[in-house]
Amino acid sequence: MSAILRRIAPADNPVLADIIRGVFREFGVDRPGTVYTDPTTDALYTLFDIPGAVLWVAEYDGQIRGCCGIYPTDQLPEGCAELVKFYLHRESRGLGIGRQLMEQSIASAREMGYTQLYIESLPEYNHAVRMYERAGFRMLDAPLGNSGHFGCDIWMSMEL
Protein backbone atom coordinates (compact mmCIF):
# COMPACT_ATOMS: atom_id res chain seq x y z
CA MET A 1 0.00 0.00 0.00
CA SER A 2 1.32 3.42 -0.87
CA ALA A 3 0.98 6.62 1.04
CA ILE A 4 -1.44 9.38 0.15
CA LEU A 5 0.50 12.42 -1.02
CA ARG A 6 -0.98 15.88 -0.82
CA ARG A 7 0.16 19.48 -0.67
CA ILE A 8 0.85 20.96 2.75
CA ALA A 9 -2.02 22.56 4.67
CA PRO A 10 -1.65 25.14 7.47
CA ALA A 11 -2.69 22.59 10.12
CA ASP A 12 0.29 20.38 9.14
CA ASN A 13 2.88 22.83 10.50
CA PRO A 14 3.24 21.51 14.07
CA VAL A 15 3.18 17.82 13.09
CA LEU A 16 5.81 18.27 10.39
CA ALA A 17 8.02 20.40 12.66
CA ASP A 18 7.88 17.59 15.26
CA ILE A 19 8.79 14.95 12.67
CA ILE A 20 11.66 17.02 11.28
CA ARG A 21 13.15 17.87 14.66
CA GLY A 22 12.65 14.27 15.78
CA VAL A 23 14.78 13.05 12.87
CA PHE A 24 17.54 15.51 13.79
CA ARG A 25 17.51 14.31 17.41
CA GLU A 26 17.40 10.66 16.35
CA PHE A 27 20.59 11.05 14.28
CA GLY A 28 22.31 13.34 16.78
CA VAL A 29 22.51 16.35 14.45
CA ASP A 30 20.20 18.71 16.36
CA ARG A 31 22.56 21.65 16.10
CA PRO A 32 22.74 25.21 14.75
CA GLY A 33 23.23 25.73 11.03
CA THR A 34 20.64 23.10 10.12
CA VAL A 35 16.89 22.96 9.62
CA TYR A 36 16.65 21.98 13.30
CA THR A 37 17.14 25.59 14.41
CA ASP A 38 15.68 27.25 11.31
CA PRO A 39 12.55 29.22 12.38
CA THR A 40 10.84 28.42 9.07
CA THR A 41 10.55 24.79 10.24
CA ASP A 42 7.57 25.92 12.33
CA ALA A 43 5.90 27.73 9.42
CA LEU A 44 6.32 25.42 6.44
CA TYR A 45 2.94 26.23 4.92
CA THR A 46 3.88 29.92 4.66
CA LEU A 47 7.40 29.11 3.46
CA PHE A 48 6.09 27.02 0.56
CA ASP A 49 3.21 29.36 -0.36
CA ILE A 50 5.23 31.02 -3.14
CA PRO A 51 5.60 30.46 -6.89
CA GLY A 52 8.04 27.71 -7.82
CA ALA A 53 7.69 25.87 -4.51
CA VAL A 54 5.73 22.86 -3.31
CA LEU A 55 5.82 20.70 -0.20
CA TRP A 56 4.32 17.22 -0.42
CA VAL A 57 2.99 15.59 2.74
CA ALA A 58 2.71 11.81 3.06
CA GLU A 59 -0.17 10.27 4.99
CA TYR A 60 -0.14 6.58 5.82
CA ASP A 61 -2.60 4.76 8.07
CA GLY A 62 -4.36 8.08 8.65
CA GLN A 63 -1.28 9.83 10.04
CA ILE A 64 1.22 12.31 8.63
CA ARG A 65 4.44 10.36 8.14
CA GLY A 66 6.76 12.78 6.35
CA CYS A 67 7.34 15.40 3.71
CA CYS A 68 9.52 16.41 0.77
CA GLY A 69 9.44 19.41 -1.49
CA ILE A 70 10.92 21.73 -4.06
CA TYR A 71 12.06 25.23 -3.20
CA PRO A 72 13.63 28.06 -5.27
CA THR A 73 16.50 28.63 -2.83
CA ASP A 74 18.15 32.05 -3.03
CA GLN A 75 21.14 32.39 -5.37
CA LEU A 76 20.84 28.97 -7.04
CA PRO A 77 21.80 28.86 -10.73
CA GLU A 78 19.11 29.63 -13.30
CA GLY A 79 16.72 26.70 -13.71
CA CYS A 80 17.81 25.07 -10.45
CA ALA A 81 15.68 24.40 -7.37
CA GLU A 82 16.46 22.65 -4.12
CA LEU A 83 14.97 19.34 -3.00
CA VAL A 84 14.15 20.19 0.61
CA LYS A 85 12.45 19.13 3.83
CA PHE A 86 12.78 15.43 3.01
CA TYR A 87 12.04 13.77 6.33
CA LEU A 88 10.21 10.61 7.39
CA HIS A 89 9.07 9.50 10.81
CA ARG A 90 11.28 6.58 11.86
CA GLU A 91 8.35 4.10 11.84
CA SER A 92 7.64 4.98 8.20
CA ARG A 93 11.04 4.16 6.75
CA GLY A 94 11.45 1.10 4.56
CA LEU A 95 7.86 1.21 3.31
CA GLY A 96 8.58 3.04 0.03
CA ILE A 97 7.09 6.30 1.31
CA GLY A 98 10.40 8.14 0.96
CA ARG A 99 10.83 6.99 -2.62
CA GLN A 100 7.24 8.01 -3.36
CA LEU A 101 7.79 11.49 -1.88
CA MET A 102 11.07 12.01 -3.72
CA GLU A 103 9.64 10.87 -7.07
CA GLN A 104 6.63 13.19 -6.65
CA SER A 105 8.91 16.11 -5.79
CA ILE A 106 11.19 15.46 -8.78
CA ALA A 107 8.13 15.24 -11.05
CA SER A 108 6.88 18.55 -9.62
CA ALA A 109 10.25 20.19 -10.31
CA ARG A 110 10.05 19.07 -13.95
CA GLU A 111 6.44 20.31 -14.23
CA MET A 112 7.51 23.71 -12.86
CA GLY A 113 10.20 23.93 -15.55
CA TYR A 114 13.30 23.34 -13.45
CA THR A 115 16.22 21.69 -15.23
CA GLN A 116 18.39 20.90 -12.20
CA LEU A 117 17.88 19.93 -8.57
CA TYR A 118 20.24 20.57 -5.67
CA ILE A 119 20.23 19.01 -2.21
CA GLU A 120 22.20 19.46 1.00
CA SER A 121 22.68 16.74 3.58
CA LEU A 122 24.83 15.42 6.40
CA PRO A 123 27.02 12.29 6.68
CA GLU A 124 24.76 11.02 9.48
CA TYR A 125 22.00 10.65 6.87
CA ASN A 126 24.06 8.13 4.88
CA HIS A 127 21.02 6.00 3.96
CA ALA A 128 19.33 9.04 2.46
CA VAL A 129 22.51 10.06 0.62
CA ARG A 130 22.67 6.62 -0.99
CA MET A 131 19.04 6.99 -2.04
CA TYR A 132 19.84 10.36 -3.64
CA GLU A 133 22.72 8.77 -5.54
CA ARG A 134 20.45 5.97 -6.80
CA ALA A 135 17.99 8.65 -7.98
CA GLY A 136 20.72 10.35 -10.04
CA PHE A 137 22.17 12.96 -7.70
CA ARG A 138 25.94 13.43 -7.89
CA MET A 139 28.30 14.84 -5.28
CA LEU A 140 29.52 18.44 -5.51
CA ASP A 141 32.68 19.93 -4.03
CA ALA A 142 30.96 23.04 -2.68
CA PRO A 143 27.46 24.31 -1.89
CA LEU A 144 25.23 26.08 -4.39
CA GLY A 145 22.98 28.99 -3.53
CA ASN A 146 22.32 30.37 -0.08
CA SER A 147 20.17 28.01 1.97
CA GLY A 148 21.45 29.48 5.23
CA HIS A 149 22.24 25.96 6.49
CA PHE A 150 25.96 26.27 7.08
CA GLY A 151 25.95 23.03 9.11
CA CYS A 152 25.47 20.85 6.03
CA ASP A 153 28.58 19.45 4.40
CA ILE A 154 27.22 17.16 1.69
CA TRP A 155 26.07 18.89 -1.48
CA MET A 156 24.58 17.11 -4.49
CA SER A 157 22.85 17.95 -7.74
CA MET A 158 21.07 16.20 -10.58
CA GLU A 159 20.04 17.20 -14.06
CA LEU A 160 16.32 16.80 -14.83
PDB file of C-alpha atoms in Angstrom:
ATOM      1  CA  MET A   1       0.000   0.000   0.000  1.00  0.00           C
ATOM      2  CA  SER A   2       1.323   3.416  -0.871  1.00  0.00           C
ATOM      3  CA  ALA A   3       0.975   6.624   1.044  1.00  0.00           C
ATOM      4  CA  ILE A   4      -1.440   9.376   0.151  1.00  0.00           C
ATOM      5  CA  LEU A   5       0.504  12.416  -1.020  1.00  0.00           C
ATOM      6  CA  ARG A   6      -0.983  15.883  -0.821  1.00  0.00           C
ATOM      7  CA  ARG A   7       0.157  19.477  -0.665  1.00  0.00           C
ATOM      8  CA  ILE A   8       0.848  20.960   2.750  1.00  0.00           C
ATOM      9  CA  ALA A   9      -2.021  22.560   4.669  1.00  0.00           C
ATOM     10  CA  PRO A  10      -1.653  25.141   7.474  1.00  0.00           C
ATOM     11  CA  ALA A  11      -2.688  22.587  10.123  1.00  0.00           C
ATOM     12  CA  ASP A  12       0.286  20.377   9.139  1.00  0.00           C
ATOM     13  CA  ASN A  13       2.879  22.827  10.497  1.00  0.00           C
ATOM     14  CA  PRO A  14       3.240  21.506  14.073  1.00  0.00           C
ATOM     15  CA  VAL A  15       3.175  17.815  13.086  1.00  0.00           C
ATOM     16  CA  LEU A  16       5.811  18.270  10.390  1.00  0.00           C
ATOM     17  CA  ALA A  17       8.018  20.396  12.657  1.00  0.00           C
ATOM     18  CA  ASP A  18       7.879  17.592  15.257  1.00  0.00           C
ATOM     19  CA  ILE A  19       8.785  14.949  12.666  1.00  0.00           C
ATOM     20  CA  ILE A  20      11.661  17.021  11.276  1.00  0.00           C
ATOM     21  CA  ARG A  21      13.153  17.869  14.656  1.00  0.00           C
ATOM     22  CA  GLY A  22      12.655  14.272  15.782  1.00  0.00           C
ATOM     23  CA  VAL A  23      14.776  13.050  12.870  1.00  0.00           C
ATOM     24  CA  PHE A  24      17.540  15.508  13.787  1.00  0.00           C
ATOM     25  CA  ARG A  25      17.514  14.310  17.412  1.00  0.00           C
ATOM     26  CA  GLU A  26      17.403  10.657  16.347  1.00  0.00           C
ATOM     27  CA  PHE A  27      20.586  11.054  14.279  1.00  0.00           C
ATOM     28  CA  GLY A  28      22.314  13.344  16.779  1.00  0.00           C
ATOM     29  CA  VAL A  29      22.511  16.352  14.454  1.00  0.00           C
ATOM     30  CA  ASP A  30      20.204  18.707  16.363  1.00  0.00           C
ATOM     31  CA  ARG A  31      22.555  21.654  16.095  1.00  0.00           C
ATOM     32  CA  PRO A  32      22.743  25.211  14.747  1.00  0.00           C
ATOM     33  CA  GLY A  33      23.227  25.725  11.034  1.00  0.00           C
ATOM     34  CA  THR A  34      20.642  23.102  10.119  1.00  0.00           C
ATOM     35  CA  VAL A  35      16.885  22.963   9.616  1.00  0.00           C
ATOM     36  CA  TYR A  36      16.648  21.978  13.299  1.00  0.00           C
ATOM     37  CA  THR A  37      17.141  25.588  14.409  1.00  0.00           C
ATOM     38  CA  ASP A  38      15.675  27.249  11.312  1.00  0.00           C
ATOM     39  CA  PRO A  39      12.553  29.218  12.379  1.00  0.00           C
ATOM     40  CA  THR A  40      10.839  28.415   9.065  1.00  0.00           C
ATOM     41  CA  THR A  41      10.549  24.791  10.244  1.00  0.00           C
ATOM     42  CA  ASP A  42       7.575  25.924  12.333  1.00  0.00           C
ATOM     43  CA  ALA A  43       5.898  27.729   9.418  1.00  0.00           C
ATOM     44  CA  LEU A  44       6.321  25.416   6.438  1.00  0.00           C
ATOM     45  CA  TYR A  45       2.937  26.232   4.918  1.00  0.00           C
ATOM     46  CA  THR A  46       3.876  29.919   4.657  1.00  0.00           C
ATOM     47  CA  LEU A  47       7.399  29.106   3.455  1.00  0.00           C
ATOM     48  CA  PHE A  48       6.090  27.021   0.557  1.00  0.00           C
ATOM     49  CA  ASP A  49       3.213  29.358  -0.359  1.00  0.00           C
ATOM     50  CA  ILE A  50       5.232  31.024  -3.139  1.00  0.00           C
ATOM     51  CA  PRO A  51       5.600  30.464  -6.890  1.00  0.00           C
ATOM     52  CA  GLY A  52       8.042  27.711  -7.823  1.00  0.00           C
ATOM     53  CA  ALA A  53       7.693  25.870  -4.510  1.00  0.00           C
ATOM     54  CA  VAL A  54       5.728  22.857  -3.312  1.00  0.00           C
ATOM     55  CA  LEU A  55       5.818  20.699  -0.199  1.00  0.00           C
ATOM     56  CA  TRP A  56       4.320  17.220  -0.419  1.00  0.00           C
ATOM     57  CA  VAL A  57       2.991  15.594   2.741  1.00  0.00           C
ATOM     58  CA  ALA A  58       2.711  11.809   3.058  1.00  0.00           C
ATOM     59  CA  GLU A  59      -0.168  10.275   4.991  1.00  0.00           C
ATOM     60  CA  TYR A  60      -0.139   6.582   5.820  1.00  0.00           C
ATOM     61  CA  ASP A  61      -2.597   4.759   8.068  1.00  0.00           C
ATOM     62  CA  GLY A  62      -4.356   8.082   8.646  1.00  0.00           C
ATOM     63  CA  GLN A  63      -1.283   9.829  10.037  1.00  0.00           C
ATOM     64  CA  ILE A  64       1.218  12.312   8.626  1.00  0.00           C
ATOM     65  CA  ARG A  65       4.440  10.361   8.145  1.00  0.00           C
ATOM     66  CA  GLY A  66       6.763  12.776   6.355  1.00  0.00           C
ATOM     67  CA  CYS A  67       7.338  15.399   3.710  1.00  0.00           C
ATOM     68  CA  CYS A  68       9.515  16.411   0.772  1.00  0.00           C
ATOM     69  CA  GLY A  69       9.441  19.412  -1.492  1.00  0.00           C
ATOM     70  CA  ILE A  70      10.919  21.731  -4.059  1.00  0.00           C
ATOM     71  CA  TYR A  71      12.060  25.234  -3.200  1.00  0.00           C
ATOM     72  CA  PRO A  72      13.631  28.055  -5.267  1.00  0.00           C
ATOM     73  CA  THR A  73      16.502  28.631  -2.835  1.00  0.00           C
ATOM     74  CA  ASP A  74      18.152  32.054  -3.032  1.00  0.00           C
ATOM     75  CA  GLN A  75      21.139  32.385  -5.374  1.00  0.00           C
ATOM     76  CA  LEU A  76      20.839  28.966  -7.039  1.00  0.00           C
ATOM     77  CA  PRO A  77      21.801  28.858 -10.734  1.00  0.00           C
ATOM     78  CA  GLU A  78      19.110  29.632 -13.304  1.00  0.00           C
ATOM     79  CA  GLY A  79      16.716  26.700 -13.705  1.00  0.00           C
ATOM     80  CA  CYS A  80      17.808  25.071 -10.447  1.00  0.00           C
ATOM     81  CA  ALA A  81      15.678  24.404  -7.365  1.00  0.00           C
ATOM     82  CA  GLU A  82      16.457  22.654  -4.119  1.00  0.00           C
ATOM     83  CA  LEU A  83      14.969  19.344  -3.002  1.00  0.00           C
ATOM     84  CA  VAL A  84      14.149  20.194   0.609  1.00  0.00           C
ATOM     85  CA  LYS A  85      12.449  19.127   3.832  1.00  0.00           C
ATOM     86  CA  PHE A  86      12.780  15.427   3.009  1.00  0.00           C
ATOM     87  CA  TYR A  87      12.040  13.768   6.333  1.00  0.00           C
ATOM     88  CA  LEU A  88      10.205  10.614   7.386  1.00  0.00           C
ATOM     89  CA  HIS A  89       9.068   9.502  10.806  1.00  0.00           C
ATOM     90  CA  ARG A  90      11.284   6.576  11.860  1.00  0.00           C
ATOM     91  CA  GLU A  91       8.349   4.104  11.836  1.00  0.00           C
ATOM     92  CA  SER A  92       7.641   4.983   8.201  1.00  0.00           C
ATOM     93  CA  ARG A  93      11.045   4.163   6.754  1.00  0.00           C
ATOM     94  CA  GLY A  94      11.455   1.103   4.558  1.00  0.00           C
ATOM     95  CA  LEU A  95       7.865   1.213   3.307  1.00  0.00           C
ATOM     96  CA  GLY A  96       8.578   3.041   0.030  1.00  0.00           C
ATOM     97  CA  ILE A  97       7.092   6.299   1.309  1.00  0.00           C
ATOM     98  CA  GLY A  98      10.398   8.143   0.960  1.00  0.00           C
ATOM     99  CA  ARG A  99      10.831   6.990  -2.622  1.00  0.00           C
ATOM    100  CA  GLN A 100       7.240   8.013  -3.356  1.00  0.00           C
ATOM    101  CA  LEU A 101       7.795  11.489  -1.876  1.00  0.00           C
ATOM    102  CA  MET A 102      11.071  12.010  -3.722  1.00  0.00           C
ATOM    103  CA  GLU A 103       9.641  10.874  -7.069  1.00  0.00           C
ATOM    104  CA  GLN A 104       6.632  13.195  -6.647  1.00  0.00           C
ATOM    105  CA  SER A 105       8.915  16.110  -5.786  1.00  0.00           C
ATOM    106  CA  ILE A 106      11.186  15.463  -8.782  1.00  0.00           C
ATOM    107  CA  ALA A 107       8.127  15.241 -11.051  1.00  0.00           C
ATOM    108  CA  SER A 108       6.882  18.547  -9.624  1.00  0.00           C
ATOM    109  CA  ALA A 109      10.249  20.193 -10.312  1.00  0.00           C
ATOM    110  CA  ARG A 110      10.054  19.071 -13.947  1.00  0.00           C
ATOM    111  CA  GLU A 111       6.435  20.310 -14.232  1.00  0.00           C
ATOM    112  CA  MET A 112       7.513  23.711 -12.857  1.00  0.00           C
ATOM    113  CA  GLY A 113      10.198  23.930 -15.548  1.00  0.00           C
ATOM    114  CA  TYR A 114      13.303  23.342 -13.453  1.00  0.00           C
ATOM    115  CA  THR A 115      16.223  21.688 -15.226  1.00  0.00           C
ATOM    116  CA  GLN A 116      18.386  20.899 -12.199  1.00  0.00           C
ATOM    117  CA  LEU A 117      17.883  19.934  -8.566  1.00  0.00           C
ATOM    118  CA  TYR A 118      20.242  20.568  -5.667  1.00  0.00           C
ATOM    119  CA  ILE A 119      20.232  19.012  -2.212  1.00  0.00           C
ATOM    120  CA  GLU A 120      22.195  19.462   0.998  1.00  0.00           C
ATOM    121  CA  SER A 121      22.677  16.739   3.584  1.00  0.00           C
ATOM    122  CA  LEU A 122      24.834  15.423   6.402  1.00  0.00           C
ATOM    123  CA  PRO A 123      27.018  12.292   6.679  1.00  0.00           C
ATOM    124  CA  GLU A 124      24.759  11.016   9.475  1.00  0.00           C
ATOM    125  CA  TYR A 125      21.997  10.653   6.873  1.00  0.00           C
ATOM    126  CA  ASN A 126      24.059   8.135   4.880  1.00  0.00           C
ATOM    127  CA  HIS A 127      21.022   5.997   3.959  1.00  0.00           C
ATOM    128  CA  ALA A 128      19.332   9.043   2.461  1.00  0.00           C
ATOM    129  CA  VAL A 129      22.514  10.061   0.622  1.00  0.00           C
ATOM    130  CA  ARG A 130      22.672   6.618  -0.989  1.00  0.00           C
ATOM    131  CA  MET A 131      19.040   6.991  -2.044  1.00  0.00           C
ATOM    132  CA  TYR A 132      19.843  10.361  -3.636  1.00  0.00           C
ATOM    133  CA  GLU A 133      22.718   8.766  -5.536  1.00  0.00           C
ATOM    134  CA  ARG A 134      20.446   5.971  -6.804  1.00  0.00           C
ATOM    135  CA  ALA A 135      17.986   8.653  -7.982  1.00  0.00           C
ATOM    136  CA  GLY A 136      20.715  10.350 -10.040  1.00  0.00           C
ATOM    137  CA  PHE A 137      22.168  12.955  -7.705  1.00  0.00           C
ATOM    138  CA  ARG A 138      25.944  13.429  -7.893  1.00  0.00           C
ATOM    139  CA  MET A 139      28.303  14.841  -5.276  1.00  0.00           C
ATOM    140  CA  LEU A 140      29.516  18.444  -5.511  1.00  0.00           C
ATOM    141  CA  ASP A 141      32.685  19.928  -4.029  1.00  0.00           C
ATOM    142  CA  ALA A 142      30.965  23.040  -2.680  1.00  0.00           C
ATOM    143  CA  PRO A 143      27.464  24.312  -1.893  1.00  0.00           C
ATOM    144  CA  LEU A 144      25.230  26.083  -4.393  1.00  0.00           C
ATOM    145  CA  GLY A 145      22.985  28.994  -3.527  1.00  0.00           C
ATOM    146  CA  ASN A 146      22.325  30.373  -0.082  1.00  0.00           C
ATOM    147  CA  SER A 147      20.169  28.012   1.971  1.00  0.00           C
ATOM    148  CA  GLY A 148      21.449  29.478   5.233  1.00  0.00           C
ATOM    149  CA  HIS A 149      22.242  25.965   6.488  1.00  0.00           C
ATOM    150  CA  PHE A 150      25.960  26.268   7.084  1.00  0.00           C
ATOM    151  CA  GLY A 151      25.953  23.033   9.113  1.00  0.00           C
ATOM    152  CA  CYS A 152      25.471  20.845   6.029  1.00  0.00           C
ATOM    153  CA  ASP A 153      28.581  19.448   4.398  1.00  0.00           C
ATOM    154  CA  ILE A 154      27.222  17.158   1.694  1.00  0.00           C
ATOM    155  CA  TRP A 155      26.071  18.889  -1.476  1.00  0.00           C
ATOM    156  CA  MET A 156      24.582  17.114  -4.488  1.00  0.00           C
ATOM    157  CA  SER A 157      22.845  17.947  -7.741  1.00  0.00           C
ATOM    158  CA  MET A 158      21.068  16.199 -10.579  1.00  0.00           C
ATOM    159  CA  GLU A 159      20.037  17.197 -14.061  1.00  0.00           C
ATOM    160  CA  LEU A 160      16.325  16.804 -14.829  1.00  0.00           C
TER     161      LEU A 160
END
